[in-house]
Amino acid sequence: MRTPCHIHRVDGVIDATRQSERASTASAPRYAGAALSLGAVAPYGRYSNEKALGISDWGPKVPAQLAWCLQELPSLVVPLVCLVRPGWGLPNATNGVLLLGFLAHYANRALVYPLRIRGGAPTPLYVMASAFTFTLVNGYLQAGALGGPWADEVPCDAAFGGGVLLFLAGALGNAYHDALLRALREPGETGYKIPVGGLFEYVSGANYLCEMVEWAGFAFACRTPSAHIFAWCVAFNLAPRAVSHHAWYRAKFGDAYPSQRRALVPFLF
Ligand code: NDP
């Protein structure tokens, strides 16, 4: 994951937003979108060459595959290391199910997803470092809340069942929409095409929407402060990025970009 603590104003994105603002009729959701994208976009992926804080070159870049693996790995390794320490351990099966879900997400993100990236843009080292720091701290906090000496038992009730279902739907949706994006490129190809299929028919940030649902479900099920904070961090990170992607697509593809498509929430926003 990318931490919201490395968010920056990215000039190219702001320009794209302004263009789309001029071209469109005024509406509350669009102004909200512009405000979000003005606030924060991490300079990686399609924005990795953009200026951040007015500076265009923030040091070396790391190949996308390596960056994703290294920056996500702490959330897989830290819980496993912590759980074998004295005083740690899962108090009941529900805690185990939730931690397993967390670990499965990061096993995919750190080990499987990077191997399948096609033509991903390199990541600035400082972005990778801040994401690494976030996954390190977050891995410890989530593992601690579920299996640390201070962990409470998560009740096996409707909130747990509903949250787990939401988590699973979000996780599967996220992986599916990541795969749709991957399929837009042939091996060795770079560049961008208009995403098609699934929720991309409705929103530009379909993979992000699913990831937000995933961690919201996790928070509902866990009911721990750390899970709720994590879900909000994900939302504050990915919602502005979806808005920026949407403006970027509209600026790049113009009339060819489906006009009914929204940034993040189908039909609304
Ligand atoms: P993007 O959607 O920007 O990119 C995903 C991959 O698809 C990249 O390799 C990108 O290439 C490629 N791609 C994207 N759009 C197109 C297109 N139109 N045509 C061709 N290829 C395309 O996602 P992110 O890189 O920001 O995130 C990747 C995953 O990580 C997502 O599932 C996201 O939900 C998750 N994530 C989670 C966060 C969290 O806070 N939990 C934070 C950030 C990401 P390129 O690199 O060249 O742009």
Coordinates of C-alpha atoms and ligand atoms in Angstrom, one line a residue:
M1 CA 0.0 0.0 0.0
R2 CA 1.0 3.6 -0.4
T3 CA 0.9 5.7 2.7
P4 CA -1.0 9.0 2.8
C5 CA 2.0 10.5 4.5
H6 CA 3.8 10.8 1.2
I7 CA 1.0 12.6 -0.7
H8 CA 1.9 15.6 -2.7
R9 CA 0.5 18.2 -5.0
V10 CA 1.2 17.0 -8.6
D11 CA 1.1 19.8 -11.1
G12 CA 0.2 17.8 -14.1
V13 CA -2.8 16.3 -12.4
I14 CA -4.0 19.7 -11.3
D15 CA -3.8 20.9 -14.8
A16 CA -5.8 18.0 -16.1
T17 CA -8.4 18.6 -13.4
R18 CA -8.7 22.3 -14.5
Q19 CA -9.1 21.3 -18.1
S20 CA -11.9 18.9 -17.3
E21 CA -13.5 21.5 -15.0
R22 CA -13.6 24.0 -17.9
A23 CA -15.0 21.5 -20.3
S24 CA -17.8 20.4 -18.0
T25 CA -20.9 21.9 -16.4
A26 CA -20.6 22.8 -12.8
S27 CA -21.8 20.3 -10.2
A28 CA -21.1 19.6 -6.6
P29 CA -19.5 16.2 -7.1
R30 CA -17.1 17.7 -9.7
Y31 CA -16.0 20.5 -7.3
A32 CA -15.6 17.9 -4.5
G33 CA -13.5 15.9 -7.0
A34 CA -11.3 18.9 -7.9
A35 CA -10.8 19.7 -4.2
L36 CA -9.7 16.1 -3.5
S37 CA -7.3 15.9 -6.4
L38 CA -5.8 19.3 -5.6
G39 CA -5.0 18.0 -2.2
A40 CA -3.0 14.9 -2.7
V41 CA -1.6 12.5 -5.2
A42 CA 1.4 10.3 -4.6
P43 CA 3.9 10.6 -7.5
Y44 CA 4.2 7.0 -8.7
G45 CA 2.8 5.1 -11.6
R46 CA 1.5 7.5 -14.3
Y47 CA 2.6 10.5 -12.1
S48 CA 6.1 9.3 -11.3
N49 CA 7.7 12.0 -13.4
E50 CA 5.4 14.8 -12.2
K51 CA 6.6 17.5 -9.9
A52 CA 6.1 17.0 -6.1
L53 CA 6.3 20.1 -4.0
G54 CA 7.5 21.9 -7.0
I55 CA 10.5 19.6 -7.5
S56 CA 10.5 17.3 -10.6
D57 CA 13.3 14.9 -9.7
W58 CA 13.2 13.5 -6.2
G59 CA 16.1 11.1 -6.5
P60 CA 16.5 7.6 -7.8
K61 CA 13.6 5.4 -9.0
V62 CA 13.2 1.7 -8.3
P63 CA 11.7 -0.8 -10.8
A64 CA 8.0 -1.2 -10.2
Q65 CA 8.2 -4.9 -9.4
L66 CA 10.9 -4.5 -6.8
A67 CA 9.3 -1.4 -5.3
W68 CA 6.0 -3.1 -4.8
C69 CA 7.6 -6.2 -3.3
L70 CA 9.8 -4.4 -0.9
Q71 CA 7.3 -1.8 0.3
E72 CA 4.5 -4.3 0.9
L73 CA 6.5 -7.1 2.5
P74 CA 6.6 -5.7 6.0
S75 CA 2.9 -6.2 6.4
L76 CA 3.4 -9.9 5.6
V77 CA 6.6 -10.5 7.6
V78 CA 6.0 -8.4 10.7
P79 CA 2.8 -10.2 11.9
L80 CA 4.4 -13.6 11.3
V81 CA 7.5 -12.6 13.3
C82 CA 5.5 -11.0 16.1
L83 CA 3.1 -14.0 16.5
V84 CA 5.8 -16.4 17.5
R85 CA 7.1 -14.1 20.2
P86 CA 6.3 -14.8 23.9
G87 CA 3.0 -13.2 25.0
W88 CA 1.6 -13.1 21.4
G89 CA -1.0 -15.5 20.0
L90 CA -4.4 -15.6 18.6
P91 CA -7.1 -15.5 21.3
N92 CA -9.7 -17.2 19.2
A93 CA -10.7 -18.4 15.7
T94 CA -12.3 -15.1 14.6
N95 CA -9.1 -13.2 15.3
G96 CA -7.3 -15.9 13.3
V97 CA -9.6 -15.6 10.3
L98 CA -9.1 -11.8 10.2
L99 CA -5.4 -12.0 10.5
L100 CA -5.3 -14.6 7.8
G101 CA -7.3 -12.3 5.5
F102 CA -4.8 -9.5 6.2
L103 CA -1.8 -11.8 5.5
A104 CA -3.4 -13.2 2.3
H105 CA -3.9 -9.6 1.0
Y106 CA -0.2 -8.8 1.6
A107 CA 1.0 -12.1 0.3
N108 CA -0.7 -11.2 -3.0
R109 CA 0.4 -7.6 -3.0
A110 CA 4.0 -8.3 -2.1
L111 CA 4.7 -11.6 -3.8
V112 CA 2.2 -12.2 -6.6
Y113 CA 1.1 -8.8 -7.8
P114 CA 4.7 -7.6 -8.5
L115 CA 5.5 -10.6 -10.7
R116 CA 2.4 -9.9 -12.9
I117 CA 2.9 -6.2 -13.4
R118 CA 3.2 -5.3 -17.1
G119 CA 5.3 -2.3 -18.0
G120 CA 4.8 -0.6 -14.6
A121 CA 6.4 2.9 -14.2
P122 CA 9.3 2.9 -11.8
T123 CA 8.7 4.2 -8.3
P124 CA 10.7 7.1 -6.7
L125 CA 12.8 5.7 -3.9
Y126 CA 11.3 8.1 -1.3
V127 CA 7.8 7.0 -2.2
M128 CA 8.8 3.4 -1.8
A129 CA 10.5 4.2 1.6
S130 CA 7.4 6.0 3.0
A131 CA 5.1 3.1 1.8
F132 CA 7.6 0.6 3.5
T133 CA 7.4 2.6 6.7
F134 CA 3.6 2.6 6.6
T135 CA 3.3 -1.2 6.0
L136 CA 5.8 -1.8 8.7
V137 CA 3.9 0.1 11.3
N138 CA 0.5 -1.0 10.1
G139 CA 1.5 -4.6 10.0
Y140 CA 2.5 -4.4 13.7
L141 CA -0.6 -2.5 14.7
Q142 CA -3.1 -4.9 12.9
A143 CA -1.2 -8.0 14.1
G144 CA -1.1 -6.6 17.7
A145 CA -4.8 -5.7 17.7
L146 CA -5.7 -9.3 16.7
G147 CA -2.9 -11.4 18.3
G148 CA -0.8 -9.2 20.5
P149 CA -0.8 -9.2 24.3
W150 CA -3.3 -6.4 24.3
A151 CA -5.7 -8.1 21.7
D152 CA -9.4 -8.6 22.5
E153 CA -11.4 -11.5 21.2
V154 CA -13.4 -10.6 18.2
P155 CA -17.0 -11.8 18.7
C156 CA -18.4 -14.3 16.2
D157 CA -21.6 -12.3 15.4
A158 CA -23.4 -10.6 12.5
A159 CA -20.9 -7.8 12.3
F160 CA -18.1 -10.3 12.0
G161 CA -19.9 -12.3 9.3
G162 CA -20.9 -9.2 7.3
G163 CA -17.5 -7.6 7.6
V164 CA -15.8 -10.7 6.4
L165 CA -18.1 -11.0 3.4
L166 CA -17.5 -7.4 2.5
F167 CA -13.7 -8.0 2.9
L168 CA -13.8 -10.9 0.6
A169 CA -15.9 -9.2 -2.0
G170 CA -13.6 -6.2 -1.9
A171 CA -10.4 -8.3 -2.1
L172 CA -11.7 -10.4 -5.0
G173 CA -13.0 -7.3 -6.8
N174 CA -9.7 -5.6 -6.3
A175 CA -7.7 -8.5 -7.7
Y176 CA -10.1 -8.8 -10.7
H177 CA -9.9 -5.1 -11.6
D178 CA -6.1 -5.1 -11.2
A179 CA -6.2 -8.0 -13.7
L180 CA -8.4 -6.0 -16.1
L181 CA -5.8 -3.2 -16.1
R182 CA -3.0 -5.7 -16.6
A183 CA -4.8 -7.1 -19.6
L184 CA -4.7 -3.7 -21.3
R185 CA -1.0 -4.2 -22.1
E186 CA 0.7 -6.9 -24.0
P187 CA 3.9 -8.2 -22.3
G188 CA 6.6 -5.5 -22.7
E189 CA 4.1 -2.8 -23.6
T190 CA 3.8 0.5 -21.8
G191 CA 1.4 3.4 -22.2
Y192 CA -2.3 3.7 -21.3
K193 CA -5.6 2.6 -22.8
I194 CA -9.2 3.1 -21.7
P195 CA -10.0 0.5 -19.1
V196 CA -13.0 -1.7 -20.0
G197 CA -15.0 -4.4 -18.2
G198 CA -16.4 -4.9 -14.7
L199 CA -16.9 -1.7 -12.6
F200 CA -14.6 0.2 -15.0
E201 CA -17.7 0.7 -17.1
Y202 CA -19.0 2.9 -14.3
V203 CA -15.9 4.3 -12.5
S204 CA -12.3 5.1 -13.4
G205 CA -11.0 3.9 -10.0
A206 CA -12.7 0.4 -9.9
N207 CA -9.7 -1.3 -8.4
Y208 CA -9.4 1.4 -5.7
L209 CA -13.2 1.3 -4.9
C210 CA -12.9 -2.4 -4.3
E211 CA -9.8 -2.0 -2.1
M212 CA -11.7 0.6 0.0
V213 CA -14.6 -1.8 0.4
E214 CA -12.1 -4.5 1.4
W215 CA -10.6 -2.6 4.3
A216 CA -14.0 -1.1 5.3
G217 CA -15.2 -4.7 5.7
F218 CA -12.1 -5.6 7.6
A219 CA -12.7 -2.7 10.0
F220 CA -16.4 -3.7 10.5
A221 CA -15.4 -7.2 11.3
C222 CA -12.4 -6.3 13.6
R223 CA -13.9 -3.4 15.4
T224 CA -10.5 -2.3 16.6
P225 CA -9.3 1.3 16.5
S226 CA -6.3 0.3 14.4
A227 CA -8.5 -1.4 11.7
H228 CA -10.7 1.7 11.5
I229 CA -7.8 4.0 11.2
F230 CA -6.3 1.8 8.5
A231 CA -9.6 1.8 6.5
W232 CA -9.7 5.6 6.7
C233 CA -6.0 5.9 5.6
V234 CA -6.8 3.7 2.6
A235 CA -9.8 5.9 1.7
F236 CA -7.9 9.1 2.1
N237 CA -5.1 7.7 -0.1
L238 CA -7.1 6.1 -2.8
A239 CA -10.1 8.5 -3.3
P240 CA -7.9 11.4 -4.4
R241 CA -6.0 9.1 -6.7
A242 CA -9.2 7.9 -8.3
V243 CA -10.3 11.5 -8.9
S244 CA -6.9 12.3 -10.4
H245 CA -7.0 9.2 -12.6
H246 CA -10.4 10.2 -13.8
A247 CA -9.3 13.7 -14.7
W248 CA -6.2 12.4 -16.3
Y249 CA -8.2 10.0 -18.5
R250 CA -10.6 12.7 -19.6
A251 CA -7.7 15.0 -20.4
K252 CA -5.9 12.3 -22.3
F253 CA -8.7 10.6 -24.2
G254 CA -11.2 13.5 -24.5
D255 CA -14.5 12.6 -26.2
A256 CA -13.3 9.0 -26.6
Y257 CA -13.5 8.5 -22.8
P258 CA -17.0 7.3 -21.8
S259 CA -18.9 10.4 -20.6
Q260 CA -21.1 8.5 -18.1
R261 CA -18.1 7.1 -16.2
R262 CA -17.5 8.6 -12.8
A263 CA -14.3 8.7 -10.7
L264 CA -15.1 6.4 -7.8
V265 CA -18.8 5.9 -7.0
P266 CA -21.0 4.6 -9.8
F267 CA -23.6 7.2 -11.1
L268 CA -22.7 9.7 -8.3
F269 CA -19.1 10.8 -8.0
Ligands
NDP1 P1 -3.1 1.9 -11.0 O1 -4.5 1.6 -11.3 O2 -2.6 3.3 -11.2 O3 -2.1 0.9 -11.8 C1 -2.1 -0.5 -11.7 C2 -1.3 -1.1 -12.7 O4 -2.0 -1.0 -14.0 C3 0.0 -0.4 -13.0 O5 1.0 -1.3 -13.4 C4 -0.3 0.6 -14.1 O6 0.8 0.9 -14.9 C5 -1.3 -0.2 -14.9 N1 -2.3 0.6 -15.5 C6 -3.2 1.4 -14.9 N2 -4.0 2.0 -15.7 C7 -3.7 1.6 -16.9 C8 -4.3 1.8 -18.3 N3 -5.3 2.7 -18.4 N4 -3.7 1.2 -19.3 C9 -2.7 0.3 -19.1 N5 -2.1 0.0 -17.9 C10 -2.7 0.7 -16.8 O7 -3.0 1.4 -9.5 P2 -1.8 1.7 -8.4 O8 -0.5 1.4 -9.0 O9 -2.0 3.0 -7.7 O10 -2.2 0.6 -7.3 C11 -2.0 -0.8 -7.6 C12 -2.8 -1.6 -6.6 O11 -2.4 -1.3 -5.3 C13 -4.3 -1.4 -6.6 O12 -5.0 -2.6 -6.5 C14 -4.6 -0.5 -5.5 O13 -5.9 -0.6 -5.0 C15 -3.5 -0.9 -4.5 N6 -3.1 0.2 -3.6 C16 -3.5 0.2 -2.3 C17 -3.3 1.2 -1.5 C18 -3.8 1.2 -0.1 O14 -3.7 2.3 0.5 N7 -4.2 0.1 0.4 C19 -2.5 2.4 -2.0 C20 -2.1 2.3 -3.4 C21 -2.4 1.2 -4.2 P3 1.8 2.2 -14.6 O15 2.6 1.8 -13.4 O16 2.6 2.3 -15.8 O17 0.9 3.4 -14.3

